[in-house]
């Protein structure tokens, strides 16, 4: 028994509990040593969560959330007060004039496609000043030819790449903005790219620059994976629109589906007319009985994100100590919930992902294998045992099986589950003889 175990009231043996889950003492003591060094990072993450919890609670109280707001609706969904009030709560939380938060928005890509197609017209140009957008947006925009893309509707696209060091190329951005430029899309999280993720402050500087070049340009931020990681959101620093998925951060792990768009009233109205039909807009669309999950998920989101961010930092610190390259480093201030670990071999990726899977509450007995996937030029391995299919605010890991054999780790509904996932990944790596502890 180590000192840690003696502090559990009633004398329960923590090491024994972990042993029953398959974690050996060697792995546990390695992790304990790593955790000793994370006090400052964890304190910062806690302070952000505390602030955001107050922010979300304030928005709910301001809009007098009550039990009638959880009632299901049917048919057209006219006068769905719970739905309308949830949108007021989102708007209050993100400090915007308006919001659209709907189960009919099927995922993040759909929410982004909605915001773009609602606010661009033939002849307009879309600009990404932060390099290539998220994979799935290539088909939305028509960078890769695709049925129904913006390109098919006569919307053109331009991109200003980041500089070598990951910073904004202001000269290139200025050159790219002209009389056609209608909307600028900024992706906050790196997603699965190698560039850094942007802080809200950096996004604010970029928006200010773009608006100085062209005051009436619409600035939209792809907020996926970024919500509640900082105390400010892009709408606090000049973004006209933010867009995201409810099976990521703001759904708090409870929302079974859905997406949101928050921002300027006129732009959100256009989104509503595009989502349903001209003339109908936000007045129609039932809540599918999901409102209590949407409200409660938003209420939990700050602490769920706190857990996920702690898991990401802990992953970074463990694998850094073992000599692997991690992005971002364990001491860096977090901008999103994603952690990349370059594991250097196929075997290590497989062992890591098997650990994450074995730690899951759902499908823990499944063994992930690298497999060919449509749209990828190499095998892909994925580990996820989630309550909601594909939810990446729940603990998961994945990556393309090719050099540098980087695995992307994200999510964790509770810190202790995120921690167990990392412990189990270390256990599997250790059992396979890939690391020495
Ligand atoms: C996840 C994600 C998307 C797309 O969301 P889906 O729900 O997977 O369609 C877009 N942009 C970023 C940055 C993301 O992380």
mmCIF file with all atom_site columns, C-alpha atoms in Angstrom, residues 235-417:
data_model
loop_
_atom_site.group_PDB
_atom_site.id
_atom_site.type_symbol
_atom_site.label_atom_id
_atom_site.label_alt_id
_atom_site.label_comp_id
_atom_site.label_asym_id
_atom_site.label_entity_id
_atom_site.label_seq_id
_atom_site.pdbx_PDB_ins_code
_atom_site.Cartn_x
_atom_site.Cartn_y
_atom_site.Cartn_z
_atom_site.occupancy
_atom_site.B_iso_or_equiv
_atom_site.pdbx_formal_charge
_atom_site.auth_seq_id
_atom_site.auth_comp_id
_atom_site.auth_asym_id
_atom_site.auth_atom_id
_atom_site.pdbx_PDB_model_num
ATOM 1   C CA . UNK A 1 235 ? -17.772 35.649 -30.250 1.00 0.00 ? 235 UNK A CA 1
ATOM 2   C CA . UNK A 1 236 ? -16.184 37.617 -27.368 1.00 0.00 ? 236 UNK A CA 1
ATOM 3   C CA . UNK A 1 237 ? -13.461 38.835 -29.726 1.00 0.00 ? 237 UNK A CA 1
ATOM 4   C CA . UNK A 1 238 ? -15.386 39.848 -32.829 1.00 0.00 ? 238 UNK A CA 1
ATOM 5   C CA . UNK A 1 239 ? -16.579 36.636 -34.529 1.00 0.00 ? 239 UNK A CA 1
ATOM 6   C CA . UNK A 1 240 ? -19.935 37.142 -36.259 1.00 0.00 ? 240 UNK A CA 1
ATOM 7   C CA . UNK A 1 241 ? -20.730 33.415 -36.179 1.00 0.00 ? 241 UNK A CA 1
ATOM 8   C CA . UNK A 1 242 ? -19.511 30.358 -34.284 1.00 0.00 ? 242 UNK A CA 1
ATOM 9   C CA . UNK A 1 243 ? -20.397 26.833 -35.308 1.00 0.00 ? 243 UNK A CA 1
ATOM 10  C CA . UNK A 1 244 ? -20.073 23.456 -33.620 1.00 0.00 ? 244 UNK A CA 1
ATOM 11  C CA . UNK A 1 245 ? -21.316 19.946 -32.911 1.00 0.00 ? 245 UNK A CA 1
ATOM 12  C CA . UNK A 1 246 ? -23.316 18.831 -29.875 1.00 0.00 ? 246 UNK A CA 1
ATOM 13  C CA . UNK A 1 247 ? -21.576 15.451 -29.731 1.00 0.00 ? 247 UNK A CA 1
ATOM 14  C CA . UNK A 1 248 ? -18.405 17.354 -28.979 1.00 0.00 ? 248 UNK A CA 1
ATOM 15  C CA . UNK A 1 249 ? -17.793 19.835 -26.136 1.00 0.00 ? 249 UNK A CA 1
ATOM 16  C CA . UNK A 1 250 ? -21.081 21.767 -25.670 1.00 0.00 ? 250 UNK A CA 1
ATOM 17  C CA . UNK A 1 251 ? -23.271 18.648 -25.525 1.00 0.00 ? 251 UNK A CA 1
ATOM 18  C CA . UNK A 1 252 ? -21.443 17.617 -22.357 1.00 0.00 ? 252 UNK A CA 1
ATOM 19  C CA . UNK A 1 253 ? -21.583 13.955 -23.416 1.00 0.00 ? 253 UNK A CA 1
ATOM 20  C CA . UNK A 1 254 ? -25.365 13.842 -22.989 1.00 0.00 ? 254 UNK A CA 1
ATOM 21  C CA . UNK A 1 255 ? -26.627 15.287 -26.278 1.00 0.00 ? 255 UNK A CA 1
ATOM 22  C CA . UNK A 1 256 ? -27.270 12.276 -28.554 1.00 0.00 ? 256 UNK A CA 1
ATOM 23  C CA . UNK A 1 257 ? -26.950 14.383 -31.750 1.00 0.00 ? 257 UNK A CA 1
ATOM 24  C CA . UNK A 1 258 ? -27.230 17.988 -32.944 1.00 0.00 ? 258 UNK A CA 1
ATOM 25  C CA . UNK A 1 259 ? -25.334 21.096 -33.883 1.00 0.00 ? 259 UNK A CA 1
ATOM 26  C CA . UNK A 1 260 ? -25.386 24.819 -33.168 1.00 0.00 ? 260 UNK A CA 1
ATOM 27  C CA . UNK A 1 261 ? -24.755 28.144 -34.857 1.00 0.00 ? 261 UNK A CA 1
ATOM 28  C CA . UNK A 1 262 ? -24.572 31.279 -32.675 1.00 0.00 ? 262 UNK A CA 1
ATOM 29  C CA . UNK A 1 263 ? -24.002 34.854 -33.748 1.00 0.00 ? 263 UNK A CA 1
ATOM 30  C CA . UNK A 1 264 ? -25.450 37.974 -35.353 1.00 0.00 ? 264 UNK A CA 1
ATOM 31  C CA . UNK A 1 265 ? -29.220 37.913 -35.659 1.00 0.00 ? 265 UNK A CA 1
ATOM 32  C CA . UNK A 1 266 ? -29.416 38.475 -39.430 1.00 0.00 ? 266 UNK A CA 1
ATOM 33  C CA . UNK A 1 267 ? -26.893 35.710 -40.136 1.00 0.00 ? 267 UNK A CA 1
ATOM 34  C CA . UNK A 1 268 ? -28.644 33.221 -37.835 1.00 0.00 ? 268 UNK A CA 1
ATOM 35  C CA . UNK A 1 269 ? -32.016 34.009 -39.452 1.00 0.00 ? 269 UNK A CA 1
ATOM 36  C CA . UNK A 1 270 ? -30.517 33.070 -42.810 1.00 0.00 ? 270 UNK A CA 1
ATOM 37  C CA . UNK A 1 271 ? -29.305 29.787 -41.296 1.00 0.00 ? 271 UNK A CA 1
ATOM 38  C CA . UNK A 1 272 ? -32.826 29.063 -40.026 1.00 0.00 ? 272 UNK A CA 1
ATOM 39  C CA . UNK A 1 273 ? -34.380 29.717 -43.454 1.00 0.00 ? 273 UNK A CA 1
ATOM 40  C CA . UNK A 1 274 ? -31.788 27.455 -45.008 1.00 0.00 ? 274 UNK A CA 1
ATOM 41  C CA . UNK A 1 275 ? -32.202 24.674 -42.423 1.00 0.00 ? 275 UNK A CA 1
ATOM 42  C CA . UNK A 1 276 ? -35.974 24.476 -42.849 1.00 0.00 ? 276 UNK A CA 1
ATOM 43  C CA . UNK A 1 277 ? -37.476 26.534 -45.679 1.00 0.00 ? 277 UNK A CA 1
ATOM 44  C CA . UNK A 1 278 ? -37.777 30.151 -46.788 1.00 0.00 ? 278 UNK A CA 1
ATOM 45  C CA . UNK A 1 279 ? -40.741 31.639 -44.943 1.00 0.00 ? 279 UNK A CA 1
ATOM 46  C CA . UNK A 1 280 ? -40.659 28.983 -42.200 1.00 0.00 ? 280 UNK A CA 1
ATOM 47  C CA . UNK A 1 281 ? -37.232 29.431 -40.646 1.00 0.00 ? 281 UNK A CA 1
ATOM 48  C CA . UNK A 1 282 ? -36.863 28.834 -36.915 1.00 0.00 ? 282 UNK A CA 1
ATOM 49  C CA . UNK A 1 283 ? -40.606 28.517 -36.255 1.00 0.00 ? 283 UNK A CA 1
ATOM 50  C CA . UNK A 1 284 ? -40.650 24.825 -37.225 1.00 0.00 ? 284 UNK A CA 1
ATOM 51  C CA . UNK A 1 285 ? -38.668 21.770 -36.123 1.00 0.00 ? 285 UNK A CA 1
ATOM 52  C CA . UNK A 1 286 ? -39.540 19.525 -33.174 1.00 0.00 ? 286 UNK A CA 1
ATOM 53  C CA . UNK A 1 287 ? -37.120 18.942 -30.327 1.00 0.00 ? 287 UNK A CA 1
ATOM 54  C CA . UNK A 1 288 ? -37.263 15.125 -30.623 1.00 0.00 ? 288 UNK A CA 1
ATOM 55  C CA . UNK A 1 289 ? -37.615 14.860 -26.845 1.00 0.00 ? 289 UNK A CA 1
ATOM 56  C CA . UNK A 1 290 ? -33.956 15.764 -26.447 1.00 0.00 ? 290 UNK A CA 1
ATOM 57  C CA . UNK A 1 291 ? -34.279 19.073 -24.651 1.00 0.00 ? 291 UNK A CA 1
ATOM 58  C CA . UNK A 1 292 ? -33.454 17.860 -21.132 1.00 0.00 ? 292 UNK A CA 1
ATOM 59  C CA . UNK A 1 293 ? -30.286 16.266 -22.540 1.00 0.00 ? 293 UNK A CA 1
ATOM 60  C CA . UNK A 1 294 ? -29.364 19.455 -24.412 1.00 0.00 ? 294 UNK A CA 1
ATOM 61  C CA . UNK A 1 295 ? -29.881 21.651 -21.331 1.00 0.00 ? 295 UNK A CA 1
ATOM 62  C CA . UNK A 1 296 ? -28.231 19.248 -18.917 1.00 0.00 ? 296 UNK A CA 1
ATOM 63  C CA . UNK A 1 297 ? -25.381 18.548 -21.344 1.00 0.00 ? 297 UNK A CA 1
ATOM 64  C CA . UNK A 1 298 ? -24.646 22.270 -21.639 1.00 0.00 ? 298 UNK A CA 1
ATOM 65  C CA . UNK A 1 299 ? -24.790 22.533 -17.846 1.00 0.00 ? 299 UNK A CA 1
ATOM 66  C CA . UNK A 1 300 ? -22.184 19.740 -17.521 1.00 0.00 ? 300 UNK A CA 1
ATOM 67  C CA . UNK A 1 301 ? -20.041 20.839 -20.490 1.00 0.00 ? 301 UNK A CA 1
ATOM 68  C CA . UNK A 1 302 ? -17.570 23.026 -18.543 1.00 0.00 ? 302 UNK A CA 1
ATOM 69  C CA . UNK A 1 303 ? -16.578 20.170 -16.195 1.00 0.00 ? 303 UNK A CA 1
ATOM 70  C CA . UNK A 1 304 ? -16.654 17.533 -18.930 1.00 0.00 ? 304 UNK A CA 1
ATOM 71  C CA . UNK A 1 305 ? -14.281 19.688 -20.984 1.00 0.00 ? 305 UNK A CA 1
ATOM 72  C CA . UNK A 1 306 ? -12.152 20.144 -17.848 1.00 0.00 ? 306 UNK A CA 1
ATOM 73  C CA . UNK A 1 307 ? -11.857 16.340 -17.578 1.00 0.00 ? 307 UNK A CA 1
ATOM 74  C CA . UNK A 1 308 ? -11.008 15.938 -21.246 1.00 0.00 ? 308 UNK A CA 1
ATOM 75  C CA . UNK A 1 309 ? -8.359  18.663 -21.108 1.00 0.00 ? 309 UNK A CA 1
ATOM 76  C CA . UNK A 1 310 ? -6.792  17.110 -17.990 1.00 0.00 ? 310 UNK A CA 1
ATOM 77  C CA . UNK A 1 311 ? -6.695  13.756 -19.801 1.00 0.00 ? 311 UNK A CA 1
ATOM 78  C CA . UNK A 1 312 ? -4.962  15.387 -22.767 1.00 0.00 ? 312 UNK A CA 1
ATOM 79  C CA . UNK A 1 313 ? -2.351  17.043 -20.540 1.00 0.00 ? 313 UNK A CA 1
ATOM 80  C CA . UNK A 1 314 ? -1.775  13.797 -18.618 1.00 0.00 ? 314 UNK A CA 1
ATOM 81  C CA . UNK A 1 315 ? -1.330  11.878 -21.898 1.00 0.00 ? 315 UNK A CA 1
ATOM 82  C CA . UNK A 1 316 ? 1.201   14.469 -23.054 1.00 0.00 ? 316 UNK A CA 1
ATOM 83  C CA . UNK A 1 317 ? 3.136   14.319 -19.780 1.00 0.00 ? 317 UNK A CA 1
ATOM 84  C CA . UNK A 1 318 ? 3.276   10.491 -19.643 1.00 0.00 ? 318 UNK A CA 1
ATOM 85  C CA . UNK A 1 319 ? 4.412   10.022 -23.233 1.00 0.00 ? 319 UNK A CA 1
ATOM 86  C CA . UNK A 1 320 ? 6.771   12.993 -23.121 1.00 0.00 ? 320 UNK A CA 1
ATOM 87  C CA . UNK A 1 321 ? 8.475   11.345 -20.155 1.00 0.00 ? 321 UNK A CA 1
ATOM 88  C CA . UNK A 1 322 ? 8.829   8.155  -22.197 1.00 0.00 ? 322 UNK A CA 1
ATOM 89  C CA . UNK A 1 323 ? 10.600  10.119 -24.938 1.00 0.00 ? 323 UNK A CA 1
ATOM 90  C CA . UNK A 1 324 ? 7.823   10.476 -27.521 1.00 0.00 ? 324 UNK A CA 1
ATOM 91  C CA . UNK A 1 325 ? 7.055   13.705 -29.381 1.00 0.00 ? 325 UNK A CA 1
ATOM 92  C CA . UNK A 1 326 ? 3.714   15.086 -28.248 1.00 0.00 ? 326 UNK A CA 1
ATOM 93  C CA . UNK A 1 327 ? 1.709   18.013 -29.667 1.00 0.00 ? 327 UNK A CA 1
ATOM 94  C CA . UNK A 1 328 ? 1.014   20.156 -27.730 1.00 0.00 ? 328 UNK A CA 1
ATOM 95  C CA . UNK A 1 329 ? 3.623   19.675 -24.974 1.00 0.00 ? 329 UNK A CA 1
ATOM 96  C CA . UNK A 1 330 ? 2.423   18.934 -21.443 1.00 0.00 ? 330 UNK A CA 1
ATOM 97  C CA . UNK A 1 331 ? 3.297   22.444 -20.227 1.00 0.00 ? 331 UNK A CA 1
ATOM 98  C CA . UNK A 1 332 ? 1.580   24.349 -23.035 1.00 0.00 ? 332 UNK A CA 1
ATOM 99  C CA . UNK A 1 333 ? -1.655  26.246 -22.451 1.00 0.00 ? 333 UNK A CA 1
ATOM 100 C CA . UNK A 1 334 ? -4.506  24.289 -24.042 1.00 0.00 ? 334 UNK A CA 1
ATOM 101 C CA . UNK A 1 335 ? -6.538  25.585 -26.980 1.00 0.00 ? 335 UNK A CA 1
ATOM 102 C CA . UNK A 1 336 ? -8.656  22.474 -27.649 1.00 0.00 ? 336 UNK A CA 1
ATOM 103 C CA . UNK A 1 337 ? -9.164  18.944 -26.309 1.00 0.00 ? 337 UNK A CA 1
ATOM 104 C CA . UNK A 1 338 ? -6.980  17.123 -28.879 1.00 0.00 ? 338 UNK A CA 1
ATOM 105 C CA . UNK A 1 339 ? -3.658  15.532 -27.983 1.00 0.00 ? 339 UNK A CA 1
ATOM 106 C CA . UNK A 1 340 ? -1.333  14.098 -30.634 1.00 0.00 ? 340 UNK A CA 1
ATOM 107 C CA . UNK A 1 341 ? 1.325   11.525 -29.698 1.00 0.00 ? 341 UNK A CA 1
ATOM 108 C CA . UNK A 1 342 ? 3.844   10.414 -32.301 1.00 0.00 ? 342 UNK A CA 1
ATOM 109 C CA . UNK A 1 343 ? 4.325   6.763  -31.434 1.00 0.00 ? 343 UNK A CA 1
ATOM 110 C CA . UNK A 1 344 ? 6.752   5.905  -34.226 1.00 0.00 ? 344 UNK A CA 1
ATOM 111 C CA . UNK A 1 345 ? 5.437   2.444  -35.121 1.00 0.00 ? 345 UNK A CA 1
ATOM 112 C CA . UNK A 1 346 ? 2.340   0.531  -36.118 1.00 0.00 ? 346 UNK A CA 1
ATOM 113 C CA . UNK A 1 347 ? 2.720   -1.774 -33.103 1.00 0.00 ? 347 UNK A CA 1
ATOM 114 C CA . UNK A 1 348 ? 2.747   1.145  -30.684 1.00 0.00 ? 348 UNK A CA 1
ATOM 115 C CA . UNK A 1 349 ? -0.371  2.691  -32.272 1.00 0.00 ? 349 UNK A CA 1
ATOM 116 C CA . UNK A 1 350 ? -2.179  -0.622 -31.978 1.00 0.00 ? 350 UNK A CA 1
ATOM 117 C CA . UNK A 1 351 ? -1.134  -1.094 -28.331 1.00 0.00 ? 351 UNK A CA 1
ATOM 118 C CA . UNK A 1 352 ? -2.137  2.475  -27.414 1.00 0.00 ? 352 UNK A CA 1
ATOM 119 C CA . UNK A 1 353 ? -5.552  2.185  -29.039 1.00 0.00 ? 353 UNK A CA 1
ATOM 120 C CA . UNK A 1 354 ? -6.170  -1.248 -27.486 1.00 0.00 ? 354 UNK A CA 1
ATOM 121 C CA . UNK A 1 355 ? -5.568  0.358  -24.109 1.00 0.00 ? 355 UNK A CA 1
ATOM 122 C CA . UNK A 1 356 ? -8.085  3.135  -24.729 1.00 0.00 ? 356 UNK A CA 1
ATOM 123 C CA . UNK A 1 357 ? -10.638 0.578  -25.924 1.00 0.00 ? 357 UNK A CA 1
ATOM 124 C CA . UNK A 1 358 ? -10.047 -1.727 -22.952 1.00 0.00 ? 358 UNK A CA 1
ATOM 125 C CA . UNK A 1 359 ? -10.723 1.208  -20.608 1.00 0.00 ? 359 UNK A CA 1
ATOM 126 C CA . UNK A 1 360 ? -14.136 2.001  -22.153 1.00 0.00 ? 360 UNK A CA 1
ATOM 127 C CA . UNK A 1 361 ? -17.484 1.612  -20.376 1.00 0.00 ? 361 UNK A CA 1
ATOM 128 C CA . UNK A 1 362 ? -19.029 0.295  -23.630 1.00 0.00 ? 362 UNK A CA 1
ATOM 129 C CA . UNK A 1 363 ? -17.441 -2.306 -25.954 1.00 0.00 ? 363 UNK A CA 1
ATOM 130 C CA . UNK A 1 364 ? -14.412 -2.730 -23.683 1.00 0.00 ? 364 UNK A CA 1
ATOM 131 C CA . UNK A 1 365 ? -14.027 -6.339 -24.868 1.00 0.00 ? 365 UNK A CA 1
ATOM 132 C CA . UNK A 1 366 ? -13.559 -5.305 -28.518 1.00 0.00 ? 366 UNK A CA 1
ATOM 133 C CA . UNK A 1 367 ? -10.062 -5.309 -30.025 1.00 0.00 ? 367 UNK A CA 1
ATOM 134 C CA . UNK A 1 368 ? -9.359  -2.452 -32.449 1.00 0.00 ? 368 UNK A CA 1
ATOM 135 C CA . UNK A 1 369 ? -7.476  -3.382 -35.640 1.00 0.00 ? 369 UNK A CA 1
ATOM 136 C CA . UNK A 1 370 ? -6.002  -1.097 -38.324 1.00 0.00 ? 370 UNK A CA 1
ATOM 137 C CA . UNK A 1 371 ? -8.325  -1.133 -41.319 1.00 0.00 ? 371 UNK A CA 1
ATOM 138 C CA . UNK A 1 372 ? -8.730  0.527  -44.737 1.00 0.00 ? 372 UNK A CA 1
ATOM 139 C CA . UNK A 1 373 ? -11.211 3.446  -44.658 1.00 0.00 ? 373 UNK A CA 1
ATOM 140 C CA . UNK A 1 374 ? -12.806 5.332  -47.530 1.00 0.00 ? 374 UNK A CA 1
ATOM 141 C CA . UNK A 1 375 ? -11.034 8.642  -48.100 1.00 0.00 ? 375 UNK A CA 1
ATOM 142 C CA . UNK A 1 376 ? -7.752  7.577  -46.471 1.00 0.00 ? 376 UNK A CA 1
ATOM 143 C CA . UNK A 1 377 ? -4.625  6.496  -48.311 1.00 0.00 ? 377 UNK A CA 1
ATOM 144 C CA . UNK A 1 378 ? -3.467  4.312  -45.411 1.00 0.00 ? 378 UNK A CA 1
ATOM 145 C CA . UNK A 1 379 ? -5.041  2.019  -42.827 1.00 0.00 ? 379 UNK A CA 1
ATOM 146 C CA . UNK A 1 380 ? -6.735  3.782  -39.924 1.00 0.00 ? 380 UNK A CA 1
ATOM 147 C CA . UNK A 1 381 ? -7.068  2.558  -36.340 1.00 0.00 ? 381 UNK A CA 1
ATOM 148 C CA . UNK A 1 382 ? -9.823  3.772  -34.026 1.00 0.00 ? 382 UNK A CA 1
ATOM 149 C CA . UNK A 1 383 ? -10.619 3.133  -30.392 1.00 0.00 ? 383 UNK A CA 1
ATOM 150 C CA . UNK A 1 384 ? -13.934 4.248  -28.950 1.00 0.00 ? 384 UNK A CA 1
ATOM 151 C CA . UNK A 1 385 ? -16.396 2.734  -26.560 1.00 0.00 ? 385 UNK A CA 1
ATOM 152 C CA . UNK A 1 386 ? -18.948 5.500  -26.373 1.00 0.00 ? 386 UNK A CA 1
ATOM 153 C CA . UNK A 1 387 ? -22.553 5.829  -25.191 1.00 0.00 ? 387 UNK A CA 1
ATOM 154 C CA . UNK A 1 388 ? -23.233 7.996  -28.261 1.00 0.00 ? 388 UNK A CA 1
ATOM 155 C CA . UNK A 1 389 ? -21.893 6.649  -31.539 1.00 0.00 ? 389 UNK A CA 1
ATOM 156 C CA . UNK A 1 390 ? -18.954 8.691  -32.818 1.00 0.00 ? 390 UNK A CA 1
ATOM 157 C CA . UNK A 1 391 ? -19.004 11.063 -29.852 1.00 0.00 ? 391 UNK A CA 1
ATOM 158 C CA . UNK A 1 392 ? -15.544 12.519 -29.526 1.00 0.00 ? 392 UNK A CA 1
ATOM 159 C CA . UNK A 1 393 ? -16.156 14.264 -26.203 1.00 0.00 ? 393 UNK A CA 1
ATOM 160 C CA . UNK A 1 394 ? -16.201 10.682 -24.906 1.00 0.00 ? 394 UNK A CA 1
ATOM 161 C CA . UNK A 1 395 ? -12.785 9.054  -24.545 1.00 0.00 ? 395 UNK A CA 1
ATOM 162 C CA . UNK A 1 396 ? -11.428 8.001  -27.931 1.00 0.00 ? 396 UNK A CA 1
ATOM 163 C CA . UNK A 1 397 ? -8.226  7.684  -29.924 1.00 0.00 ? 397 UNK A CA 1
ATOM 164 C CA . UNK A 1 398 ? -7.524  7.258  -33.600 1.00 0.00 ? 398 UNK A CA 1
ATOM 165 C CA . UNK A 1 399 ? -5.037  7.933  -36.339 1.00 0.00 ? 399 UNK A CA 1
ATOM 166 C CA . UNK A 1 400 ? -3.833  6.965  -39.813 1.00 0.00 ? 400 UNK A CA 1
ATOM 167 C CA . UNK A 1 401 ? -1.326  4.104  -39.643 1.00 0.00 ? 401 UNK A CA 1
ATOM 168 C CA . UNK A 1 402 ? 1.577   5.765  -41.459 1.00 0.00 ? 402 UNK A CA 1
ATOM 169 C CA . UNK A 1 403 ? 4.670   7.747  -40.426 1.00 0.00 ? 403 UNK A CA 1
ATOM 170 C CA . UNK A 1 404 ? 5.013   9.441  -37.979 1.00 0.00 ? 404 UNK A CA 1
ATOM 171 C CA . UNK A 1 405 ? 2.412   7.017  -36.549 1.00 0.00 ? 405 UNK A CA 1
ATOM 172 C CA . UNK A 1 406 ? 0.637   9.761  -34.642 1.00 0.00 ? 406 UNK A CA 1
ATOM 173 C CA . UNK A 1 407 ? -2.332  8.832  -32.524 1.00 0.00 ? 407 UNK A CA 1
ATOM 174 C CA . UNK A 1 408 ? -4.925  11.505 -31.668 1.00 0.00 ? 408 UNK A CA 1
ATOM 175 C CA . UNK A 1 409 ? -6.373  11.216 -28.206 1.00 0.00 ? 409 UNK A CA 1
ATOM 176 C CA . UNK A 1 410 ? -9.469  13.160 -27.158 1.00 0.00 ? 410 UNK A CA 1
ATOM 177 C CA . UNK A 1 411 ? -12.371 13.285 -24.748 1.00 0.00 ? 411 UNK A CA 1
ATOM 178 C CA . UNK A 1 412 ? -13.172 11.741 -21.410 1.00 0.00 ? 412 UNK A CA 1
ATOM 179 C CA . UNK A 1 413 ? -16.457 12.434 -19.629 1.00 0.00 ? 413 UNK A CA 1
ATOM 180 C CA . UNK A 1 414 ? -14.743 12.279 -16.235 1.00 0.00 ? 414 UNK A CA 1
ATOM 181 C CA . UNK A 1 415 ? -11.116 12.915 -15.327 1.00 0.00 ? 415 UNK A CA 1
ATOM 182 C CA . UNK A 1 416 ? -10.803 9.499  -13.654 1.00 0.00 ? 416 UNK A CA 1
ATOM 183 C CA . UNK A 1 417 ? -11.985 7.750  -16.780 1.00 0.00 ? 417 UNK A CA 1
#
